[in-house]
Amino acid sequence: MQFLKSSFTNIVSVKEVPKKHPELLKASNSILETLKKNDLPEDTAIFEALRLACEQSNIDVKIYALDCLSKIFTFNLFSEETHVTFEKKKPEITSEADMDTLPNINKESEISLIDASIQTITECFEGEGTDERIELQVIRVLTAAILNENLPVHGKVLLQAVRQIYNIFLLSLSASNQGIAQATLTQIVNVVFEKVKDIKDRFSKGQSSISVLNNNHDTRSIDSSVTTPATPVKMSLKTMQNMSTDEDINYMAYPHGDDDETNIRDSFLIFRSMKMNLKEKSLYF
């Protein structure tokens, strides 16, 4: 991949790297040596080098690393099945609304490479005073990760990514970056909830098919896998809004598969966080 060679060449060319960051220099040169042999470095080796780059205080190094991560998500370079041992180094920028929904990252744990990448990226935004170029790169790469259908981000890590974009919207000193973050949040939320709407539409069509067959007194062709829930839950924003913050969705009211259940949980996590933050800050996306 040409972009890998370009990114790591740029990283090692920053004057500060050879002088102050030997570990990053060694990891980056190892990647470049592998690329020279026309081989693709292992996912974990690429991630480790980029993680070291993101941990540096040098702005240029961080920008090169974030840009590389953005392209990695675009070209699906990382494997969803790869796992790494990861320890989060910085405290999360949170509100009380998110304390019970963010990942438990206070200790070292084995997580997927995609999740580790997201957590590394979110650490690059450090609140007010973060360089505007870094903010923009963080928004860009998190958007690429969240909207990537081949390497999906789910659950609390998805919420963490959305939350960090929201933090940029709230805390950035750049009006331009705030506007981009706001537009990005709208796009992401629409994509997440559109998946729930698709699930609802499929369920409604299945129920309609059952009614037609019953009216024709011919139930022999009904797929045994299609069942009618005893107390179906109408999945909508209004339904979620009427629930208390301690309540959960009766997910099993839908005859959905694993992917459907995951998408419904994603939408609920995001909606719950949005609802609590609106109450807390009286701000709207």
PDB file of C-alpha atoms in Angstrom:
ATOM      1  CA  MET A   1       0.000   0.000   0.000  1.00  0.00           C
ATOM      2  CA  GLN A   2       1.554   3.253  -1.168  1.00  0.00           C
ATOM      3  CA  PHE A   3      -0.159   5.336   1.505  1.00  0.00           C
ATOM      4  CA  LEU A   4       1.546   3.287   4.243  1.00  0.00           C
ATOM      5  CA  LYS A   5       4.964   4.017   2.790  1.00  0.00           C
ATOM      6  CA  SER A   6       4.151   7.712   2.452  1.00  0.00           C
ATOM      7  CA  SER A   7       2.739   7.994   5.990  1.00  0.00           C
ATOM      8  CA  PHE A   8       5.631   6.288   7.763  1.00  0.00           C
ATOM      9  CA  THR A   9       8.207   8.078   5.637  1.00  0.00           C
ATOM     10  CA  ASN A  10       6.646  11.353   6.751  1.00  0.00           C
ATOM     11  CA  ILE A  11       6.647  10.251  10.391  1.00  0.00           C
ATOM     12  CA  VAL A  12      10.350   9.337  10.490  1.00  0.00           C
ATOM     13  CA  SER A  13      11.218  12.543   8.619  1.00  0.00           C
ATOM     14  CA  VAL A  14       9.972  14.705  11.495  1.00  0.00           C
ATOM     15  CA  LYS A  15      13.160  15.955  13.172  1.00  0.00           C
ATOM     16  CA  GLU A  16      11.929  15.235  16.668  1.00  0.00           C
ATOM     17  CA  VAL A  17      11.332  11.519  16.058  1.00  0.00           C
ATOM     18  CA  PRO A  18      14.956  10.283  15.636  1.00  0.00           C
ATOM     19  CA  LYS A  19      16.118  12.437  18.555  1.00  0.00           C
ATOM     20  CA  LYS A  20      13.425  11.874  21.172  1.00  0.00           C
ATOM     21  CA  HIS A  21      11.329   8.861  20.173  1.00  0.00           C
ATOM     22  CA  PRO A  22      13.544   5.835  19.419  1.00  0.00           C
ATOM     23  CA  GLU A  23      10.714   3.351  19.956  1.00  0.00           C
ATOM     24  CA  LEU A  24       8.532   5.071  17.357  1.00  0.00           C
ATOM     25  CA  LEU A  25      11.500   5.351  14.984  1.00  0.00           C
ATOM     26  CA  LYS A  26      12.247   1.634  15.307  1.00  0.00           C
ATOM     27  CA  ALA A  27       8.617   0.611  14.750  1.00  0.00           C
ATOM     28  CA  SER A  28       8.221   2.926  11.744  1.00  0.00           C
ATOM     29  CA  ASN A  29      11.471   1.790  10.119  1.00  0.00           C
ATOM     30  CA  SER A  30      10.399  -1.827  10.581  1.00  0.00           C
ATOM     31  CA  ILE A  31       7.202  -1.084   8.648  1.00  0.00           C
ATOM     32  CA  LEU A  32       9.167   0.615   5.886  1.00  0.00           C
ATOM     33  CA  GLU A  33      11.626  -2.278   5.625  1.00  0.00           C
ATOM     34  CA  THR A  34       8.759  -4.741   5.228  1.00  0.00           C
ATOM     35  CA  LEU A  35       7.164  -2.574   2.546  1.00  0.00           C
ATOM     36  CA  LYS A  36      10.466  -2.409   0.644  1.00  0.00           C
ATOM     37  CA  LYS A  37      10.288  -6.200   0.317  1.00  0.00           C
ATOM     38  CA  ASN A  38       6.850  -5.792  -1.270  1.00  0.00           C
ATOM     39  CA  ASP A  39       5.298  -7.471   1.752  1.00  0.00           C
ATOM     40  CA  LEU A  40       2.386  -6.141   3.762  1.00  0.00           C
ATOM     41  CA  PRO A  41       3.214  -5.646   7.469  1.00  0.00           C
ATOM     42  CA  GLU A  42       1.086  -7.387  10.058  1.00  0.00           C
ATOM     43  CA  ASP A  43      -1.961  -5.483  11.276  1.00  0.00           C
ATOM     44  CA  THR A  44      -0.674  -5.422  14.845  1.00  0.00           C
ATOM     45  CA  ALA A  45       2.701  -4.007  13.767  1.00  0.00           C
ATOM     46  CA  ILE A  46       1.040  -1.200  11.813  1.00  0.00           C
ATOM     47  CA  PHE A  47      -1.279  -0.390  14.694  1.00  0.00           C
ATOM     48  CA  GLU A  48       1.509  -0.372  17.281  1.00  0.00           C
ATOM     49  CA  ALA A  49       3.570   2.084  15.239  1.00  0.00           C
ATOM     50  CA  LEU A  50       0.561   4.366  14.698  1.00  0.00           C
ATOM     51  CA  ARG A  51      -0.389   4.135  18.367  1.00  0.00           C
ATOM     52  CA  LEU A  52       3.095   5.291  19.347  1.00  0.00           C
ATOM     53  CA  ALA A  53       2.790   8.153  16.856  1.00  0.00           C
ATOM     54  CA  CYS A  54      -0.591   9.226  18.253  1.00  0.00           C
ATOM     55  CA  GLU A  55       0.852   9.314  21.770  1.00  0.00           C
ATOM     56  CA  GLN A  56       3.494  11.889  20.819  1.00  0.00           C
ATOM     57  CA  SER A  57       2.999  15.574  21.532  1.00  0.00           C
ATOM     58  CA  ASN A  58       4.305  16.579  18.100  1.00  0.00           C
ATOM     59  CA  ILE A  59       1.355  17.796  16.039  1.00  0.00           C
ATOM     60  CA  ASP A  60       2.755  16.794  12.652  1.00  0.00           C
ATOM     61  CA  VAL A  61       3.414  13.234  13.817  1.00  0.00           C
ATOM     62  CA  LYS A  62      -0.141  12.905  15.105  1.00  0.00           C
ATOM     63  CA  ILE A  63      -1.611  14.272  11.881  1.00  0.00           C
ATOM     64  CA  TYR A  64       0.388  11.811   9.762  1.00  0.00           C
ATOM     65  CA  ALA A  65      -0.737   8.932  11.987  1.00  0.00           C
ATOM     66  CA  LEU A  66      -4.410   9.959  11.965  1.00  0.00           C
ATOM     67  CA  ASP A  67      -4.371  10.433   8.205  1.00  0.00           C
ATOM     68  CA  CYS A  68      -2.927   6.932   7.828  1.00  0.00           C
ATOM     69  CA  LEU A  69      -5.609   5.453  10.103  1.00  0.00           C
ATOM     70  CA  SER A  70      -8.294   7.169   8.035  1.00  0.00           C
ATOM     71  CA  LYS A  71      -6.981   5.500   4.874  1.00  0.00           C
ATOM     72  CA  ILE A  72      -6.723   2.154   6.683  1.00  0.00           C
ATOM     73  CA  PHE A  73     -10.448   2.275   7.438  1.00  0.00           C
ATOM     74  CA  THR A  74     -11.232   3.439   3.909  1.00  0.00           C
ATOM     75  CA  PHE A  75      -9.324   0.534   2.335  1.00  0.00           C
ATOM     76  CA  ASN A  76     -10.346  -2.039   5.007  1.00  0.00           C
ATOM     77  CA  LEU A  77      -6.746  -2.876   5.790  1.00  0.00           C
ATOM     78  CA  PHE A  78      -7.329  -4.105   9.333  1.00  0.00           C
ATOM     79  CA  SER A  79      -8.972  -7.459  10.007  1.00  0.00           C
ATOM     80  CA  GLU A  80     -12.013  -7.571  12.256  1.00  0.00           C
ATOM     81  CA  GLU A  81     -10.789 -10.804  13.813  1.00  0.00           C
ATOM     82  CA  THR A  82      -7.427  -9.425  14.984  1.00  0.00           C
ATOM     83  CA  HIS A  83      -7.157  -8.667  18.708  1.00  0.00           C
ATOM     84  CA  VAL A  84      -4.521  -6.767  20.676  1.00  0.00           C
ATOM     85  CA  THR A  85      -3.700  -6.117  24.304  1.00  0.00           C
ATOM     86  CA  PHE A  86      -4.578  -2.497  24.937  1.00  0.00           C
ATOM     87  CA  GLU A  87      -4.328  -0.116  27.853  1.00  0.00           C
ATOM     88  CA  LYS A  88      -5.872   3.327  27.625  1.00  0.00           C
ATOM     89  CA  LYS A  89      -3.379   5.978  28.679  1.00  0.00           C
ATOM     90  CA  LYS A  90      -5.551   9.082  29.112  1.00  0.00           C
ATOM     91  CA  PRO A  91      -8.776   9.805  31.016  1.00  0.00           C
ATOM     92  CA  GLU A  92     -11.947  10.148  28.980  1.00  0.00           C
ATOM     93  CA  ILE A  93     -13.579  13.542  28.447  1.00  0.00           C
ATOM     94  CA  THR A  94     -17.021  12.691  29.801  1.00  0.00           C
ATOM     95  CA  SER A  95     -20.158  13.995  31.383  1.00  0.00           C
ATOM     96  CA  GLU A  96     -22.248  12.216  34.011  1.00  0.00           C
ATOM     97  CA  ALA A  97     -24.555  11.086  31.237  1.00  0.00           C
ATOM     98  CA  ASP A  98     -21.917   8.813  29.785  1.00  0.00           C
ATOM     99  CA  MET A  99     -20.219   7.415  32.870  1.00  0.00           C
ATOM    100  CA  ASP A 100     -22.208   4.165  32.786  1.00  0.00           C
ATOM    101  CA  THR A 101     -22.026   3.656  29.023  1.00  0.00           C
ATOM    102  CA  LEU A 102     -18.372   4.216  28.137  1.00  0.00           C
ATOM    103  CA  PRO A 103     -15.966   1.279  27.857  1.00  0.00           C
ATOM    104  CA  ASN A 104     -14.126   0.147  30.957  1.00  0.00           C
ATOM    105  CA  ILE A 105     -10.615   1.050  29.925  1.00  0.00           C
ATOM    106  CA  ASN A 106      -8.916   1.658  33.271  1.00  0.00           C
ATOM    107  CA  LYS A 107      -7.010  -1.595  32.977  1.00  0.00           C
ATOM    108  CA  GLU A 108      -5.205  -3.558  30.309  1.00  0.00           C
ATOM    109  CA  SER A 109      -7.531  -5.746  28.267  1.00  0.00           C
ATOM    110  CA  GLU A 110      -7.752  -7.841  25.119  1.00  0.00           C
ATOM    111  CA  ILE A 111      -9.902  -6.061  22.551  1.00  0.00           C
ATOM    112  CA  SER A 112     -10.367  -6.076  18.797  1.00  0.00           C
ATOM    113  CA  LEU A 113      -7.899  -4.122  16.703  1.00  0.00           C
ATOM    114  CA  ILE A 114     -10.721  -1.938  15.391  1.00  0.00           C
ATOM    115  CA  ASP A 115     -11.818  -1.014  18.918  1.00  0.00           C
ATOM    116  CA  ALA A 116      -8.225  -0.316  19.972  1.00  0.00           C
ATOM    117  CA  SER A 117      -7.805   1.943  16.958  1.00  0.00           C
ATOM    118  CA  ILE A 118     -10.950   3.917  17.843  1.00  0.00           C
ATOM    119  CA  GLN A 119      -9.775   4.405  21.421  1.00  0.00           C
ATOM    120  CA  THR A 120      -6.336   5.513  20.232  1.00  0.00           C
ATOM    121  CA  ILE A 121      -7.926   8.036  17.874  1.00  0.00           C
ATOM    122  CA  THR A 122     -10.238   9.503  20.502  1.00  0.00           C
ATOM    123  CA  GLU A 123      -7.271  10.131  22.812  1.00  0.00           C
ATOM    124  CA  CYS A 124      -5.831  12.572  20.269  1.00  0.00           C
ATOM    125  CA  PHE A 125      -8.526  15.110  21.160  1.00  0.00           C
ATOM    126  CA  GLU A 126      -7.593  16.570  24.529  1.00  0.00           C
ATOM    127  CA  GLY A 127     -10.315  19.163  25.005  1.00  0.00           C
ATOM    128  CA  GLU A 128     -10.086  22.903  24.589  1.00  0.00           C
ATOM    129  CA  GLY A 129      -6.797  23.963  23.095  1.00  0.00           C
ATOM    130  CA  THR A 130      -6.357  20.897  20.890  1.00  0.00           C
ATOM    131  CA  ASP A 131      -4.820  21.927  17.572  1.00  0.00           C
ATOM    132  CA  GLU A 132      -7.527  22.601  14.978  1.00  0.00           C
ATOM    133  CA  ARG A 133      -5.827  20.332  12.434  1.00  0.00           C
ATOM    134  CA  ILE A 134      -5.863  17.429  14.867  1.00  0.00           C
ATOM    135  CA  GLU A 135      -9.532  18.037  15.637  1.00  0.00           C
ATOM    136  CA  LEU A 136     -10.342  17.888  11.946  1.00  0.00           C
ATOM    137  CA  GLN A 137      -8.372  14.675  11.476  1.00  0.00           C
ATOM    138  CA  VAL A 138     -10.078  13.074  14.479  1.00  0.00           C
ATOM    139  CA  ILE A 139     -13.502  13.884  13.011  1.00  0.00           C
ATOM    140  CA  ARG A 140     -12.421  12.576   9.624  1.00  0.00           C
ATOM    141  CA  VAL A 141     -11.005   9.260  10.805  1.00  0.00           C
ATOM    142  CA  LEU A 142     -13.807   8.527  13.293  1.00  0.00           C
ATOM    143  CA  THR A 143     -16.358   9.172  10.556  1.00  0.00           C
ATOM    144  CA  ALA A 144     -14.519   6.798   8.214  1.00  0.00           C
ATOM    145  CA  ALA A 145     -14.495   4.145  10.939  1.00  0.00           C
ATOM    146  CA  ILE A 146     -18.145   4.501  11.955  1.00  0.00           C
ATOM    147  CA  LEU A 147     -19.518   4.534   8.408  1.00  0.00           C
ATOM    148  CA  ASN A 148     -17.389   1.593   7.247  1.00  0.00           C
ATOM    149  CA  GLU A 149     -19.805  -1.290   6.620  1.00  0.00           C
ATOM    150  CA  ASN A 150     -17.064  -3.895   6.171  1.00  0.00           C
ATOM    151  CA  LEU A 151     -15.424  -3.232   9.539  1.00  0.00           C
ATOM    152  CA  PRO A 152     -18.378  -2.116  11.665  1.00  0.00           C
ATOM    153  CA  VAL A 153     -17.970  -0.352  14.982  1.00  0.00           C
ATOM    154  CA  HIS A 154     -20.632  -1.250  17.535  1.00  0.00           C
ATOM    155  CA  GLY A 155     -21.690  -0.856  21.128  1.00  0.00           C
ATOM    156  CA  LYS A 156     -19.832   1.230  23.641  1.00  0.00           C
ATOM    157  CA  VAL A 157     -16.891   1.859  21.327  1.00  0.00           C
ATOM    158  CA  LEU A 158     -19.297   3.341  18.763  1.00  0.00           C
ATOM    159  CA  LEU A 159     -20.728   5.507  21.525  1.00  0.00           C
ATOM    160  CA  GLN A 160     -17.226   6.576  22.531  1.00  0.00           C
ATOM    161  CA  ALA A 161     -16.458   7.671  18.959  1.00  0.00           C
ATOM    162  CA  VAL A 162     -19.721   9.589  18.647  1.00  0.00           C
ATOM    163  CA  ARG A 163     -19.171  11.139  22.051  1.00  0.00           C
ATOM    164  CA  GLN A 164     -15.726  12.414  21.073  1.00  0.00           C
ATOM    165  CA  ILE A 165     -17.081  14.060  17.926  1.00  0.00           C
ATOM    166  CA  TYR A 166     -19.722  15.631  20.155  1.00  0.00           C
ATOM    167  CA  ASN A 167     -16.956  16.864  22.469  1.00  0.00           C
ATOM    168  CA  ILE A 168     -15.274  18.573  19.519  1.00  0.00           C
ATOM    169  CA  PHE A 169     -18.604  20.193  18.689  1.00  0.00           C
ATOM    170  CA  LEU A 170     -18.889  21.464  22.270  1.00  0.00           C
ATOM    171  CA  LEU A 171     -15.296  22.357  23.089  1.00  0.00           C
ATOM    172  CA  SER A 172     -13.520  23.287  19.869  1.00  0.00           C
ATOM    173  CA  LEU A 173     -12.339  26.876  19.596  1.00  0.00           C
ATOM    174  CA  SER A 174     -12.756  26.658  15.817  1.00  0.00           C
ATOM    175  CA  ALA A 175     -16.195  27.604  14.514  1.00  0.00           C
ATOM    176  CA  SER A 176     -15.435  25.731  11.311  1.00  0.00           C
ATOM    177  CA  ASN A 177     -14.591  22.512  13.143  1.00  0.00           C
ATOM    178  CA  GLN A 178     -17.694  22.877  15.309  1.00  0.00           C
ATOM    179  CA  GLY A 179     -19.812  23.111  12.173  1.00  0.00           C
ATOM    180  CA  ILE A 180     -18.146  20.065  10.625  1.00  0.00           C
ATOM    181  CA  ALA A 181     -18.581  18.102  13.861  1.00  0.00           C
ATOM    182  CA  GLN A 182     -22.261  19.030  14.025  1.00  0.00           C
ATOM    183  CA  ALA A 183     -22.884  17.984  10.409  1.00  0.00           C
ATOM    184  CA  THR A 184     -20.967  14.750  11.003  1.00  0.00           C
ATOM    185  CA  LEU A 185     -23.051  13.923  14.074  1.00  0.00           C
ATOM    186  CA  THR A 186     -26.239  14.434  12.088  1.00  0.00           C
ATOM    187  CA  GLN A 187     -24.961  12.120   9.364  1.00  0.00           C
ATOM    188  CA  ILE A 188     -23.879   9.396  11.796  1.00  0.00           C
ATOM    189  CA  VAL A 189     -27.084   9.498  13.847  1.00  0.00           C
ATOM    190  CA  ASN A 190     -29.176   9.288  10.664  1.00  0.00           C
ATOM    191  CA  VAL A 191     -27.192   6.263   9.463  1.00  0.00           C
ATOM    192  CA  VAL A 192     -27.528   4.460  12.809  1.00  0.00           C
ATOM    193  CA  PHE A 193     -31.278   5.038  13.103  1.00  0.00           C
ATOM    194  CA  GLU A 194     -31.911   4.250   9.446  1.00  0.00           C
ATOM    195  CA  LYS A 195     -30.721   0.707  10.197  1.00  0.00           C
ATOM    196  CA  VAL A 196     -33.404   0.415  12.891  1.00  0.00           C
ATOM    197  CA  LYS A 197     -36.027   1.693  10.454  1.00  0.00           C
ATOM    198  CA  ASP A 198     -34.958  -0.977   7.959  1.00  0.00           C
ATOM    199  CA  ILE A 199     -35.386  -3.650  10.638  1.00  0.00           C
ATOM    200  CA  LYS A 200     -38.847  -2.329  11.449  1.00  0.00           C
ATOM    201  CA  ASP A 201     -39.833  -2.290   7.763  1.00  0.00           C
ATOM    202  CA  ARG A 202     -38.672  -5.877   7.274  1.00  0.00           C
ATOM    203  CA  PHE A 203     -40.597  -6.957  10.353  1.00  0.00           C
ATOM    204  CA  SER A 204     -43.758  -5.160   9.166  1.00  0.00           C
ATOM    205  CA  LYS A 205     -43.537  -6.824   5.751  1.00  0.00           C
ATOM    206  CA  GLY A 206     -43.172 -10.211   7.412  1.00  0.00           C
ATOM    207  CA  GLN A 207     -46.262  -9.587   9.521  1.00  0.00           C
ATOM    208  CA  SER A 208     -48.227  -8.472   6.433  1.00  0.00           C
ATOM    209  CA  SER A 209     -47.291 -11.688   4.643  1.00  0.00           C
ATOM    210  CA  ILE A 210     -48.603 -13.731   7.563  1.00  0.00           C
ATOM    211  CA  SER A 211     -51.928 -11.837   7.500  1.00  0.00           C
ATOM    212  CA  VAL A 212     -52.399 -12.449   3.783  1.00  0.00           C
ATOM    213  CA  LEU A 213     -51.688 -16.155   4.140  1.00  0.00           C
ATOM    214  CA  ASN A 214     -54.054 -16.466   7.086  1.00  0.00           C
ATOM    215  CA  ASN A 215     -56.830 -14.735   5.148  1.00  0.00           C
ATOM    216  CA  ASN A 216     -56.369 -17.255   2.334  1.00  0.00           C
ATOM    217  CA  HIS A 217     -56.471 -20.137   4.832  1.00  0.00           C
ATOM    218  CA  ASP A 218     -53.079 -21.320   3.609  1.00  0.00           C
ATOM    219  CA  THR A 219     -50.471 -21.379   6.325  1.00  0.00           C
ATOM    220  CA  ARG A 220     -48.445 -24.300   5.036  1.00  0.00           C
ATOM    221  CA  SER A 221     -45.885 -22.047   3.299  1.00  0.00           C
ATOM    222  CA  ILE A 222     -45.193 -19.859   6.293  1.00  0.00           C
ATOM    223  CA  ASP A 223     -41.521 -19.970   7.186  1.00  0.00           C
ATOM    224  CA  SER A 224     -41.202 -21.545  10.616  1.00  0.00           C
ATOM    225  CA  SER A 225     -38.564 -18.993  11.474  1.00  0.00           C
ATOM    226  CA  VAL A 226     -41.091 -16.119  11.252  1.00  0.00           C
ATOM    227  CA  THR A 227     -42.924 -15.753  14.535  1.00  0.00           C
ATOM    228  CA  THR A 228     -45.171 -13.119  15.972  1.00  0.00           C
ATOM    229  CA  PRO A 229     -43.980 -11.696  19.285  1.00  0.00           C
ATOM    230  CA  ALA A 230     -46.511 -11.768  22.089  1.00  0.00           C
ATOM    231  CA  THR A 231     -46.019  -8.102  22.903  1.00  0.00           C
ATOM    232  CA  PRO A 232     -44.325  -6.422  19.924  1.00  0.00           C
ATOM    233  CA  VAL A 233     -42.433  -3.229  20.626  1.00  0.00           C
ATOM    234  CA  LYS A 234     -42.805  -0.481  18.059  1.00  0.00           C
ATOM    235  CA  MET A 235     -39.238   0.655  17.562  1.00  0.00           C
ATOM    236  CA  SER A 236     -39.215   4.411  17.118  1.00  0.00           C
ATOM    237  CA  LEU A 237     -37.624   7.508  18.580  1.00  0.00           C
ATOM    238  CA  LYS A 238     -40.917   8.247  20.354  1.00  0.00           C
ATOM    239  CA  THR A 239     -40.838   4.849  22.044  1.00  0.00           C
ATOM    240  CA  MET A 240     -37.282   5.422  23.257  1.00  0.00           C
ATOM    241  CA  GLN A 241     -38.063   8.957  24.412  1.00  0.00           C
ATOM    242  CA  ASN A 242     -40.930   7.758  26.597  1.00  0.00           C
ATOM    243  CA  MET A 243     -38.699   5.294  28.422  1.00  0.00           C
ATOM    244  CA  SER A 244     -36.878   6.267  31.583  1.00  0.00           C
ATOM    245  CA  THR A 245     -33.087   6.338  31.460  1.00  0.00           C
ATOM    246  CA  ASP A 246     -32.929   3.136  33.528  1.00  0.00           C
ATOM    247  CA  GLU A 247     -35.180   1.177  31.197  1.00  0.00           C
ATOM    248  CA  ASP A 248     -34.000  -0.977  28.336  1.00  0.00           C
ATOM    249  CA  ILE A 249     -35.538  -2.047  25.040  1.00  0.00           C
ATOM    250  CA  ASN A 250     -37.224  -5.431  24.835  1.00  0.00           C
ATOM    251  CA  TYR A 251     -34.990  -6.404  21.935  1.00  0.00           C
ATOM    252  CA  MET A 252     -36.326  -9.923  21.656  1.00  0.00           C
ATOM    253  CA  ALA A 253     -39.770  -8.619  20.691  1.00  0.00           C
ATOM    254  CA  TYR A 254     -38.434  -8.675  17.130  1.00  0.00           C
ATOM    255  CA  PRO A 255     -37.531 -11.852  15.241  1.00  0.00           C
ATOM    256  CA  HIS A 256     -34.140 -10.402  14.351  1.00  0.00           C
ATOM    257  CA  GLY A 257     -30.710 -11.919  13.914  1.00  0.00           C
ATOM    258  CA  ASP A 258     -27.482 -10.987  15.631  1.00  0.00           C
ATOM    259  CA  ASP A 259     -26.787  -8.049  13.313  1.00  0.00           C
ATOM    260  CA  ASP A 260     -30.267  -6.634  13.825  1.00  0.00           C
ATOM    261  CA  GLU A 261     -29.998  -6.879  17.584  1.00  0.00           C
ATOM    262  CA  THR A 262     -26.607  -5.165  17.510  1.00  0.00           C
ATOM    263  CA  ASN A 263     -27.939  -2.304  15.378  1.00  0.00           C
ATOM    264  CA  ILE A 264     -30.907  -1.808  17.709  1.00  0.00           C
ATOM    265  CA  ARG A 265     -28.620  -1.722  20.726  1.00  0.00           C
ATOM    266  CA  ASP A 266     -26.367   0.787  18.953  1.00  0.00           C
ATOM    267  CA  SER A 267     -29.287   3.104  18.277  1.00  0.00           C
ATOM    268  CA  PHE A 268     -30.491   2.855  21.857  1.00  0.00           C
ATOM    269  CA  LEU A 269     -27.064   3.623  23.323  1.00  0.00           C
ATOM    270  CA  ILE A 270     -26.687   6.697  21.138  1.00  0.00           C
ATOM    271  CA  PHE A 271     -30.235   7.904  21.707  1.00  0.00           C
ATOM    272  CA  ARG A 272     -29.940   7.439  25.463  1.00  0.00           C
ATOM    273  CA  SER A 273     -26.690   9.384  25.562  1.00  0.00           C
ATOM    274  CA  MET A 274     -28.156  12.170  23.410  1.00  0.00           C
ATOM    275  CA  LYS A 275     -31.254  12.400  25.578  1.00  0.00           C
ATOM    276  CA  MET A 276     -29.298  12.614  28.827  1.00  0.00           C
ATOM    277  CA  ASN A 277     -26.887  15.176  27.424  1.00  0.00           C
ATOM    278  CA  LEU A 278     -29.732  17.346  26.178  1.00  0.00           C
ATOM    279  CA  LYS A 279     -31.173  17.367  29.674  1.00  0.00           C
ATOM    280  CA  GLU A 280     -27.775  18.097  31.172  1.00  0.00           C
ATOM    281  CA  LYS A 281     -26.591  20.844  28.805  1.00  0.00           C
ATOM    282  CA  SER A 282     -29.786  22.010  27.057  1.00  0.00           C
ATOM    283  CA  LEU A 283     -27.881  21.812  23.743  1.00  0.00           C
ATOM    284  CA  TYR A 284     -29.081  20.255  20.515  1.00  0.00           C
ATOM    285  CA  PHE A 285     -27.205  18.572  17.688  1.00  0.00           C
TER     286      PHE A 285
END
